[in-house]
Coordinates of C-alpha atoms in Angstrom, one line a residue:
M143 CA -43.4 28.0 -30.4
I144 CA -42.5 24.4 -32.0
G145 CA -40.9 24.7 -35.5
P146 CA -41.5 22.3 -38.3
R147 CA -37.9 20.8 -37.8
A148 CA -39.0 19.9 -34.0
T149 CA -37.6 17.0 -32.2
F150 CA -39.7 14.5 -30.5
G151 CA -37.9 15.2 -27.4
E152 CA -38.8 19.1 -28.0
L153 CA -42.2 18.0 -28.5
A154 CA -42.8 16.0 -25.5
E155 CA -40.9 18.6 -23.5
A156 CA -43.4 21.6 -25.0
L157 CA -46.6 19.2 -24.2
E158 CA -45.0 18.6 -20.6
A159 CA -44.9 22.2 -19.9
A160 CA -48.4 22.7 -21.0
G161 CA -49.4 20.1 -18.6
V162 CA -50.6 17.7 -21.6
G163 CA -49.7 13.8 -21.6
V164 CA -49.8 11.7 -24.5
F165 CA -50.0 7.7 -24.2
L166 CA -50.5 4.7 -26.3
Y167 CA -52.6 2.1 -25.0
E168 CA -52.7 -1.4 -26.2
G169 CA -55.4 -3.4 -25.3
A170 CA -54.0 -7.0 -26.3
R171 CA -51.1 -6.5 -23.9
Q172 CA -53.0 -4.0 -21.3
S173 CA -50.3 -1.6 -21.3
R174 CA -50.0 1.7 -21.6
R175 CA -47.0 3.7 -23.0
W176 CA -46.4 7.4 -22.3
L177 CA -45.0 9.3 -25.2
A178 CA -45.2 12.5 -23.4
G179 CA -46.3 13.6 -19.8
A180 CA -45.5 10.6 -17.8
A181 CA -43.9 12.9 -15.0
L182 CA -47.2 14.5 -14.9
F183 CA -49.6 11.9 -14.9
E184 CA -47.9 8.8 -13.9
G185 CA -48.9 7.8 -10.3
A186 CA -51.6 8.7 -7.8
H187 CA -49.4 10.8 -5.8
R188 CA -49.1 13.0 -9.1
G189 CA -53.0 13.7 -8.7
A190 CA -52.7 11.6 -12.0
A191 CA -54.7 10.0 -14.8
G192 CA -55.1 6.7 -13.0
D193 CA -54.1 3.6 -14.6
R194 CA -57.5 2.6 -16.0
I195 CA -58.2 3.8 -19.6
G196 CA -61.3 6.1 -19.7
D197 CA -61.2 6.8 -16.0
P198 CA -58.3 9.5 -15.8
G199 CA -59.5 11.1 -12.4
P200 CA -60.5 14.0 -10.8
G201 CA -58.7 17.1 -12.4
V202 CA -58.0 15.9 -15.7
D203 CA -59.4 16.3 -19.1
A204 CA -59.1 13.1 -21.2
H205 CA -59.5 12.3 -24.9
L206 CA -59.3 8.8 -26.9
L207 CA -58.5 8.2 -30.4
R208 CA -59.2 4.7 -31.8
L209 CA -56.3 3.5 -33.8
G210 CA -55.7 0.7 -35.9
D211 CA -55.9 -2.9 -33.8
C212 CA -52.9 -4.4 -32.4
P213 CA -51.2 -7.3 -34.2
E214 CA -52.4 -9.7 -31.6
G215 CA -56.2 -8.3 -32.5
G216 CA -56.6 -6.0 -29.3
P217 CA -57.9 -2.7 -29.6
R218 CA -55.3 0.3 -29.8
F219 CA -56.1 4.1 -28.5
L220 CA -53.9 7.4 -28.5
G221 CA -54.9 9.1 -25.1
V222 CA -54.6 12.5 -24.6
V223 CA -55.0 14.1 -21.0
R224 CA -54.7 17.5 -19.7
A225 CA -54.5 18.7 -16.1
A226 CA -57.1 20.8 -14.9
D227 CA -55.8 24.7 -14.0
G228 CA -53.6 23.8 -11.0
A229 CA -53.6 19.9 -11.1
A230 CA -50.1 19.9 -12.6
P231 CA -47.3 19.7 -9.9
T232 CA -45.4 23.1 -9.4
C233 CA -41.9 21.4 -9.2
L234 CA -41.6 20.8 -12.9
L235 CA -39.2 23.3 -14.6
S236 CA -39.3 23.2 -18.4
H237 CA -36.0 22.4 -20.1
R238 CA -35.5 26.0 -21.1
E239 CA -35.5 27.3 -17.4
G240 CA -32.9 24.5 -16.5
R241 CA -30.1 25.7 -14.3
S242 CA -31.1 29.1 -13.9
G243 CA -34.7 28.1 -12.9
L244 CA -33.6 26.0 -9.9
Q245 CA -30.9 28.7 -9.1
A246 CA -34.1 31.0 -9.1
H247 CA -35.8 28.5 -6.9
L248 CA -32.8 28.2 -4.5
T249 CA -32.7 32.2 -4.1
H250 CA -36.2 32.1 -2.9
L251 CA -35.8 29.2 -0.5
G252 CA -32.7 31.4 0.9
E253 CA -35.0 34.3 1.4
T254 CA -37.6 32.4 3.1
L255 CA -36.5 29.3 5.1
P256 CA -35.1 29.4 8.9
P257 CA -31.2 29.9 8.7
E258 CA -31.0 26.5 10.2
S259 CA -32.5 24.6 7.4
L260 CA -30.9 22.2 5.2
V261 CA -31.3 22.3 1.2
V262 CA -30.1 19.5 -0.9
C263 CA -29.2 20.2 -4.8
A264 CA -28.9 16.9 -6.4
A265 CA -27.6 16.4 -9.9
F266 CA -28.1 13.4 -12.1
G267 CA -26.3 11.8 -14.9
V268 CA -27.2 9.0 -17.4
D269 CA -24.6 6.6 -17.8
G270 CA -23.3 5.1 -21.2
M271 CA -25.4 8.0 -23.1
R272 CA -22.4 9.0 -25.4
E273 CA -22.3 5.3 -26.3
F274 CA -26.0 5.1 -26.8
V275 CA -25.8 8.5 -29.1
R276 CA -23.4 7.0 -31.4
A277 CA -25.3 3.9 -31.8
Y278 CA -29.0 5.5 -32.2
G279 CA -28.5 9.3 -32.9
Y280 CA -28.6 12.4 -31.2
D281 CA -32.7 12.6 -31.2
A282 CA -32.9 8.9 -30.2
G283 CA -30.7 10.0 -27.4
D284 CA -32.7 13.0 -26.7
A285 CA -36.0 11.0 -26.3
L286 CA -34.3 8.5 -23.9
A287 CA -32.8 11.7 -21.8
L288 CA -36.3 12.7 -21.6
A289 CA -37.9 9.4 -20.8
L290 CA -35.7 8.9 -18.1
G291 CA -36.1 12.2 -16.7
R292 CA -39.6 11.8 -16.4
R293 CA -39.4 8.6 -14.5
L294 CA -37.1 10.2 -12.3
A295 CA -39.1 13.1 -11.7
A296 CA -42.0 10.8 -10.8
L297 CA -39.4 9.2 -8.0
L298 CA -38.9 12.6 -6.4
P299 CA -40.7 14.0 -3.4
E300 CA -43.8 16.3 -4.1
D301 CA -42.1 19.5 -3.2
A302 CA -38.9 18.9 -5.3
A303 CA -38.0 21.3 -7.8
F304 CA -36.8 19.6 -11.1
A305 CA -35.2 20.6 -14.2
R306 CA -33.4 19.1 -17.2
L307 CA -29.9 21.0 -17.0
A308 CA -28.5 19.9 -20.4
G309 CA -28.1 16.6 -22.6
A310 CA -28.5 13.9 -20.0
K311 CA -28.0 15.8 -17.0
F312 CA -30.9 16.8 -14.9
G313 CA -30.8 18.7 -11.4
A314 CA -33.4 18.8 -8.4
V315 CA -33.7 20.7 -5.0
M316 CA -35.2 19.2 -2.1
V317 CA -35.8 20.5 1.6
G318 CA -36.0 18.8 4.6
Q319 CA -33.7 15.8 3.7
T320 CA -30.8 14.4 5.6
A321 CA -27.6 12.9 4.3
E322 CA -29.0 9.5 5.7
S323 CA -32.5 10.4 4.0
F324 CA -31.3 11.3 0.8
R325 CA -28.8 8.5 0.7
A326 CA -31.7 6.5 1.1
L327 CA -33.7 8.1 -1.7
A328 CA -31.0 8.1 -4.2
E329 CA -30.2 4.1 -3.6
T330 CA -34.2 3.6 -4.1
I331 CA -34.1 6.1 -7.3
G332 CA -31.0 4.1 -8.4
A333 CA -32.6 0.9 -7.9
E334 CA -35.8 1.7 -9.5
L335 CA -34.2 2.9 -12.5
R336 CA -31.8 0.1 -13.0
E337 CA -35.1 -2.2 -13.0
A338 CA -36.9 0.0 -15.7
S339 CA -36.7 -0.1 -19.4
F340 CA -37.2 2.6 -22.0
D341 CA -38.7 2.3 -25.6
V342 CA -38.1 5.2 -27.8
G343 CA -38.3 3.1 -31.2
F344 CA -35.2 0.5 -30.9
G345 CA -36.8 -1.8 -28.5
P346 CA -36.4 -1.6 -24.8
V347 CA -33.3 -0.2 -22.9
S348 CA -31.9 -0.6 -19.7
M349 CA -30.0 2.7 -18.0
T350 CA -28.2 3.4 -14.7
L351 CA -27.8 6.6 -13.1
S352 CA -25.1 8.4 -11.3
I353 CA -25.9 10.8 -8.5
G354 CA -24.0 13.9 -6.9
A355 CA -25.7 16.0 -4.1
A356 CA -24.4 18.7 -1.6
F357 CA -26.0 20.3 1.4
A358 CA -26.3 24.1 1.8
R359 CA -27.8 26.3 4.3
P360 CA -30.0 29.4 3.4
E361 CA -27.4 31.9 3.3
A362 CA -25.5 30.0 0.8
L363 CA -28.1 29.6 -1.4
A364 CA -28.3 33.0 -3.5
T365 CA -24.8 32.1 -4.8
P366 CA -24.1 29.2 -7.8
E367 CA -21.5 27.4 -4.9
P368 CA -24.1 24.6 -4.0
F369 CA -25.3 23.5 -7.4
D370 CA -21.6 23.8 -8.5
A371 CA -21.0 21.5 -5.8
A372 CA -23.5 18.9 -6.6
L373 CA -21.9 18.7 -10.4
A374 CA -18.6 18.6 -8.7
A375 CA -20.1 15.8 -6.7
L376 CA -21.7 14.2 -9.7
D377 CA -18.5 13.9 -11.6
E378 CA -17.0 12.0 -8.7
A379 CA -19.9 9.6 -8.4
T380 CA -20.0 9.0 -12.5
G381 CA -18.9 5.7 -12.7
E382 CA -18.1 3.7 -16.0
G383 CA -21.0 1.8 -16.9
E384 CA -22.4 1.3 -13.2
A385 CA -24.2 4.0 -11.3
G386 CA -22.5 6.1 -8.4
L387 CA -23.5 8.1 -5.4
F388 CA -21.4 10.8 -4.0
I389 CA -22.6 13.2 -1.4
A390 CA -20.9 16.3 -0.3
G391 CA -22.0 17.9 3.1
P392 CA -22.4 21.4 4.1
D393 CA -19.4 21.5 6.6
D394 CA -17.3 18.6 5.4
E395 CA -17.1 19.2 1.9
P396 CA -13.7 18.0 0.5
P397 CA -11.5 20.7 -0.3
L398 CA -10.7 19.6 -3.9
L399 CA -14.3 19.1 -4.7
S400 CA -14.9 23.3 -3.3
P401 CA -16.2 25.1 -6.3
S402 CA -14.3 28.1 -4.8
A403 CA -11.3 26.0 -4.7
M404 CA -11.8 25.3 -8.2
R405 CA -12.2 28.6 -9.2
A406 CA -9.0 29.9 -7.2
G407 CA -6.9 27.2 -8.7
A408 CA -8.4 27.9 -12.1
R409 CA -7.5 31.7 -11.7
A410 CA -3.9 31.3 -10.6
V411 CA -3.0 28.7 -13.4
M412 CA -4.6 31.1 -16.0
R413 CA -2.4 33.8 -14.3
A414 CA 0.7 31.8 -14.6
L415 CA -0.2 30.6 -18.3
E416 CA -0.8 34.3 -19.4
Q417 CA 2.5 35.5 -17.4
D418 CA 4.7 32.4 -18.9
R419 CA 5.2 31.2 -15.1
V420 CA 5.1 27.5 -15.7
A421 CA 7.9 25.2 -15.7
I422 CA 8.4 21.4 -15.9
A423 CA 10.2 19.9 -12.9
F424 CA 12.4 16.7 -14.2
Q425 CA 12.3 13.6 -12.0
P426 CA 14.7 10.5 -13.2
V427 CA 13.5 7.0 -14.0
V428 CA 16.6 4.9 -13.5
T429 CA 17.2 1.3 -14.5
S430 CA 17.1 -1.4 -11.8
A431 CA 20.2 -3.0 -12.9
D432 CA 22.3 0.2 -12.8
P433 CA 20.7 3.0 -10.9
D434 CA 23.4 5.3 -12.1
R435 CA 21.7 4.8 -15.7
I436 CA 18.7 7.2 -16.3
A437 CA 16.3 5.5 -18.7
F438 CA 14.3 8.8 -19.2
R439 CA 13.0 11.8 -16.8
E440 CA 9.6 12.3 -16.5
C441 CA 8.3 16.1 -16.8
L442 CA 6.2 17.5 -13.8
A443 CA 4.2 20.7 -14.3
R444 CA 5.1 23.3 -11.8
V445 CA 3.0 26.8 -11.6
L446 CA 4.6 29.9 -10.3
D447 CA 2.1 31.5 -7.7
D448 CA 1.7 35.3 -6.9
D449 CA 4.0 34.8 -3.8
G450 CA 6.7 33.5 -6.1
R451 CA 6.7 30.1 -4.8
W452 CA 6.8 26.8 -7.2
I453 CA 3.7 24.8 -6.7
A454 CA 3.5 21.1 -7.6
A455 CA 0.8 19.9 -9.9
G456 CA -0.7 17.6 -7.3
M457 CA -2.0 20.9 -5.4
F458 CA -3.7 22.4 -8.3
L459 CA -4.3 19.6 -10.8
P460 CA -7.3 18.3 -9.1
K461 CA -8.9 21.7 -9.3
I462 CA -8.7 22.2 -12.9
E463 CA -8.4 18.8 -14.2
R464 CA -12.2 19.0 -14.9
L465 CA -12.0 22.1 -16.9
D466 CA -10.6 22.9 -20.3
L467 CA -7.9 25.1 -18.8
V468 CA -5.9 21.6 -18.2
R469 CA -5.5 21.2 -21.9
A470 CA -3.7 24.4 -22.2
L471 CA -1.3 23.5 -19.4
D472 CA -0.7 20.1 -21.0
R473 CA -0.1 22.0 -24.5
R474 CA 2.5 24.3 -22.7
V475 CA 4.4 21.5 -20.6
L476 CA 4.6 19.7 -24.2
A477 CA 6.1 22.7 -25.7
L478 CA 8.6 22.7 -22.9
A479 CA 9.5 19.1 -23.1
L480 CA 9.9 19.3 -26.8
A481 CA 12.5 22.7 -26.1
S482 CA 14.3 20.6 -23.4
L483 CA 14.7 17.3 -25.8
E484 CA 15.7 19.6 -28.9
A485 CA 18.4 21.4 -26.5
H486 CA 19.7 17.9 -25.0
P487 CA 20.0 15.2 -27.8
T488 CA 21.0 12.5 -25.5
E489 CA 17.9 12.9 -23.1
R490 CA 14.8 11.1 -23.3
L491 CA 11.4 12.7 -21.4
S492 CA 8.0 11.7 -20.8
V493 CA 4.7 14.2 -20.0
N494 CA 1.6 13.5 -18.9
V495 CA -1.8 14.0 -20.7
S496 CA -5.3 14.4 -18.9
V497 CA -8.1 12.6 -20.6
R498 CA -9.3 16.1 -21.8
T499 CA -6.2 16.6 -23.5
M500 CA -6.5 13.2 -25.5
R501 CA -9.5 14.8 -27.1
D502 CA -7.8 18.2 -27.8
R503 CA -6.9 18.4 -31.7
G504 CA -4.3 21.3 -30.7
W505 CA -2.2 19.0 -28.6
L506 CA -1.5 16.5 -31.4
R507 CA -1.3 19.5 -34.0
D508 CA 1.8 20.6 -32.0
L509 CA 3.0 17.3 -31.5
Q510 CA 2.6 16.6 -35.5
E511 CA 4.4 20.0 -36.3
A512 CA 7.4 19.1 -34.0
T513 CA 7.7 15.7 -35.8
A514 CA 8.0 17.6 -39.3
R515 CA 10.4 20.2 -37.9
T516 CA 12.4 17.8 -35.6
P517 CA 11.4 14.2 -36.4
G518 CA 14.4 12.9 -34.2
V519 CA 13.4 14.9 -30.9
V520 CA 9.6 13.3 -30.8
E521 CA 11.0 9.7 -31.1
R522 CA 12.7 10.6 -27.7
L523 CA 9.4 11.5 -26.1
I524 CA 7.1 9.2 -24.0
V525 CA 3.4 10.2 -23.6
E526 CA 2.2 8.9 -19.7
L527 CA -1.5 8.3 -19.3
T528 CA -3.0 7.0 -16.1
E529 CA -5.1 4.0 -15.9
S530 CA -8.1 5.7 -15.0
S531 CA -8.3 8.1 -18.0
A532 CA -7.3 5.2 -20.4
V533 CA -10.6 3.7 -19.7
T534 CA -12.6 6.6 -19.5
D535 CA -13.5 5.9 -23.3
P536 CA -11.8 3.3 -24.7
E537 CA -12.2 3.8 -28.2
R538 CA -11.1 7.5 -28.2
T539 CA -8.0 6.5 -26.1
L540 CA -7.1 3.6 -28.9
A541 CA -7.5 6.2 -31.6
F542 CA -5.3 8.7 -30.0
L543 CA -2.8 6.1 -29.1
D544 CA -2.5 5.1 -32.7
E545 CA -2.1 8.6 -33.7
I546 CA 0.8 9.3 -31.6
R547 CA 2.2 6.1 -31.9
A548 CA 2.6 6.7 -35.9
L549 CA 4.6 9.8 -34.9
G550 CA 7.2 7.3 -33.5
V551 CA 6.1 8.4 -29.6
A552 CA 6.4 5.8 -26.8
I553 CA 3.5 5.0 -24.6
A554 CA 3.7 4.8 -20.8
L555 CA 0.4 3.5 -18.5
D556 CA 0.7 5.2 -15.4
D557 CA -0.5 4.5 -12.0
F558 CA -1.3 0.8 -13.1
G559 CA -3.5 -1.0 -10.3
A560 CA -4.6 2.5 -8.6
G561 CA -8.2 2.5 -10.2
Y562 CA -9.7 -0.5 -12.5
S563 CA -6.6 -3.1 -12.2
S564 CA -7.8 -4.6 -15.5
F565 CA -4.9 -6.6 -17.3
R566 CA -6.9 -6.7 -20.5
L567 CA -5.6 -2.6 -20.6
L568 CA -2.1 -4.1 -21.4
R569 CA -3.5 -6.4 -24.2
D570 CA -5.8 -3.7 -25.7
F571 CA -3.6 -0.7 -25.1
R572 CA -0.1 -2.2 -25.7
P573 CA 2.1 0.5 -24.1
D574 CA 5.6 0.5 -24.3
W575 CA 6.0 1.1 -20.5
V576 CA 3.8 0.1 -17.5
K577 CA 4.3 2.2 -14.4
I578 CA 3.3 0.0 -11.0
D579 CA 1.1 2.4 -8.9
G580 CA 3.2 3.9 -5.7
G581 CA 0.6 1.9 -3.5
F582 CA 2.2 -1.6 -4.8
V583 CA 5.3 -0.4 -4.1
K584 CA 5.6 0.8 -0.7
G585 CA 6.5 -1.8 1.9
V586 CA 6.5 -4.3 -1.0
A587 CA 9.5 -5.8 0.8
E588 CA 7.1 -6.9 3.8
D589 CA 4.0 -7.0 2.0
P590 CA 3.2 -10.5 0.6
D591 CA 0.1 -9.1 -1.3
N592 CA 2.2 -6.2 -2.8
K593 CA 5.0 -8.6 -3.5
L594 CA 2.5 -10.9 -5.7
F595 CA 0.9 -8.2 -7.4
V596 CA 4.1 -6.9 -8.8
D597 CA 5.6 -10.4 -9.7
T598 CA 2.2 -11.0 -11.7
L599 CA 2.5 -7.7 -13.3
V600 CA 6.2 -8.2 -14.5
G601 CA 5.4 -11.7 -15.8
I602 CA 2.5 -10.2 -17.7
A603 CA 4.5 -7.2 -19.1
R604 CA 7.5 -9.6 -20.0
N605 CA 4.8 -11.4 -22.2
F606 CA 3.5 -8.5 -23.9
D607 CA 7.4 -7.2 -24.0
M608 CA 6.7 -4.2 -22.0
A609 CA 9.0 -2.7 -19.5
T610 CA 8.1 -2.1 -16.0
V611 CA 8.5 1.1 -13.9
A612 CA 7.8 0.9 -9.9
E613 CA 7.1 4.4 -8.8
F614 CA 7.5 6.1 -5.3
V615 CA 10.7 4.0 -4.5
E616 CA 11.9 5.3 -1.2
T617 CA 13.9 2.7 0.6
E618 CA 16.5 0.4 -0.5
A619 CA 14.6 -2.5 1.0
E620 CA 12.1 -1.9 -1.7
A621 CA 14.6 -1.2 -4.4
E622 CA 16.3 -4.7 -3.6
T623 CA 12.8 -6.6 -3.4
L624 CA 11.8 -4.7 -6.7
R625 CA 14.8 -5.5 -8.9
A626 CA 14.8 -9.1 -7.2
L627 CA 10.9 -9.5 -8.8
G628 CA 12.4 -8.4 -12.2
V629 CA 11.2 -4.6 -12.6
D630 CA 12.9 -2.7 -15.2
C631 CA 13.3 0.5 -13.8
L632 CA 12.8 2.6 -10.5
Q633 CA 11.2 5.8 -9.9
G634 CA 11.2 7.9 -6.5
Y635 CA 12.9 9.9 -3.7
R636 CA 15.7 7.0 -3.3
Y637 CA 16.9 8.1 -6.8
G638 CA 16.0 11.8 -7.3
R639 CA 13.4 14.4 -6.5
P640 CA 11.9 16.6 -9.1
V641 CA 14.0 19.5 -9.8
I642 CA 13.2 22.4 -12.0
A643 CA 16.9 23.3 -13.5
P644 CA 18.9 20.2 -12.4
D645 CA 22.5 20.1 -13.1
W646 CA 22.5 18.4 -16.4
T647 CA 20.2 21.0 -18.2
Q648 CA 22.9 23.7 -16.6
D649 CA 26.0 22.0 -17.7
A650 CA 24.4 21.6 -21.2
A651 CA 23.6 25.0 -21.0
R652 CA 27.1 25.9 -20.0
R653 CA 28.5 23.9 -22.9
A654 CA 26.2 25.5 -25.5
G655 CA 27.5 29.0 -24.4
G656 CA 31.2 27.9 -25.3

């Protein structure tokens, strides 16, 4: 039942679910624009309305309403078409069925397909939808997502099960595809949609689509695992303003994308947070001119697992970084770092923040409360964010940086050069520190390309009055080359591994105890 406050998107969805299409035909342009039902009636392979007005084709009941003439003088019609019983494709699921409808279809396939069959679960995400909604509003975004979803449905195979999952995400289930054939299909879909334009009242809009997919055997289809893997693959595929594609196979799925691994990692971190089994390991960052002088220490998260082993952040963060749980971990690390700064007045520490934490008002509130309580402590804190996190949402990143700078916190841009390598970031974000990705540090003494990159970055950083840190320094030859290139600070096993309870904390504790 559609209520009086229904959006256009909800109305279009209800019409499509009922097998009804509505289009606007403008004779002056010889054009037909679908307002609802394009996925049901557009294209001959859908058993559909056909292209000629007044000749909708077999199995379709059509009605026309003459509207006022076009500004150019040609006739304008509103067309309403309804598929006869059984004429509408059975693959389309309504938005309200969504993920649950696709899962029911998967369960059915698991019960009926031969065990050697391959089923592909695909997830589709519209790129740049957040910016579109900000500019034009949620109703326009909803209408655009539905229009693109209808076009997407028309491009899928006849027997594909397809549904809108939520917002600007769609899902599909297909049988009989190989990794190669699905890749070809995905590339065709991406190309078709890049060339398409959609008009939801603001003129023609072009969008791109990111696609993630996972293959599964029938025995796994009754569980959420296959579609979880497809959504995880979509996260990997999603680009910044450019469509991407990531396919996880049935046997070679990357461990870090495994939904079961993600859930196991999340449970382990959750238990550690609940039982206060989180600590920070300190790794020194030394000045290149005098390696005995500590510029600051980076705080790295460690979790004590159920077997009593401290697990490094790299072992579990990839499994929880897509979950809100990473925000709770970042808040705990911040609290531990602030407590350490308060206990050691001569120290300076850095903490890492995830892209999700940059949106967490609770993390920022903790920092603000610490500033009010002990302002000198926060002024010795450095917040590190990675280059790839910084460009995920530049406007939000700038707002976050402005808020923490106002509290006296310094900024470090981590892993610079690892991802987008845009020197414009330095100009826009103005970090106090730039940490050069270890990929450009390793072998820098012998590699002319790495040497050129570091030399260029050091020159630009100096121009903006920023300090540079080279990460993952392991050999004296690397250190000497980096020193000669003018890098300000060095970090890596050459100067110290991360340690949970280093001597300097123990010495300070003994002095405090008298």
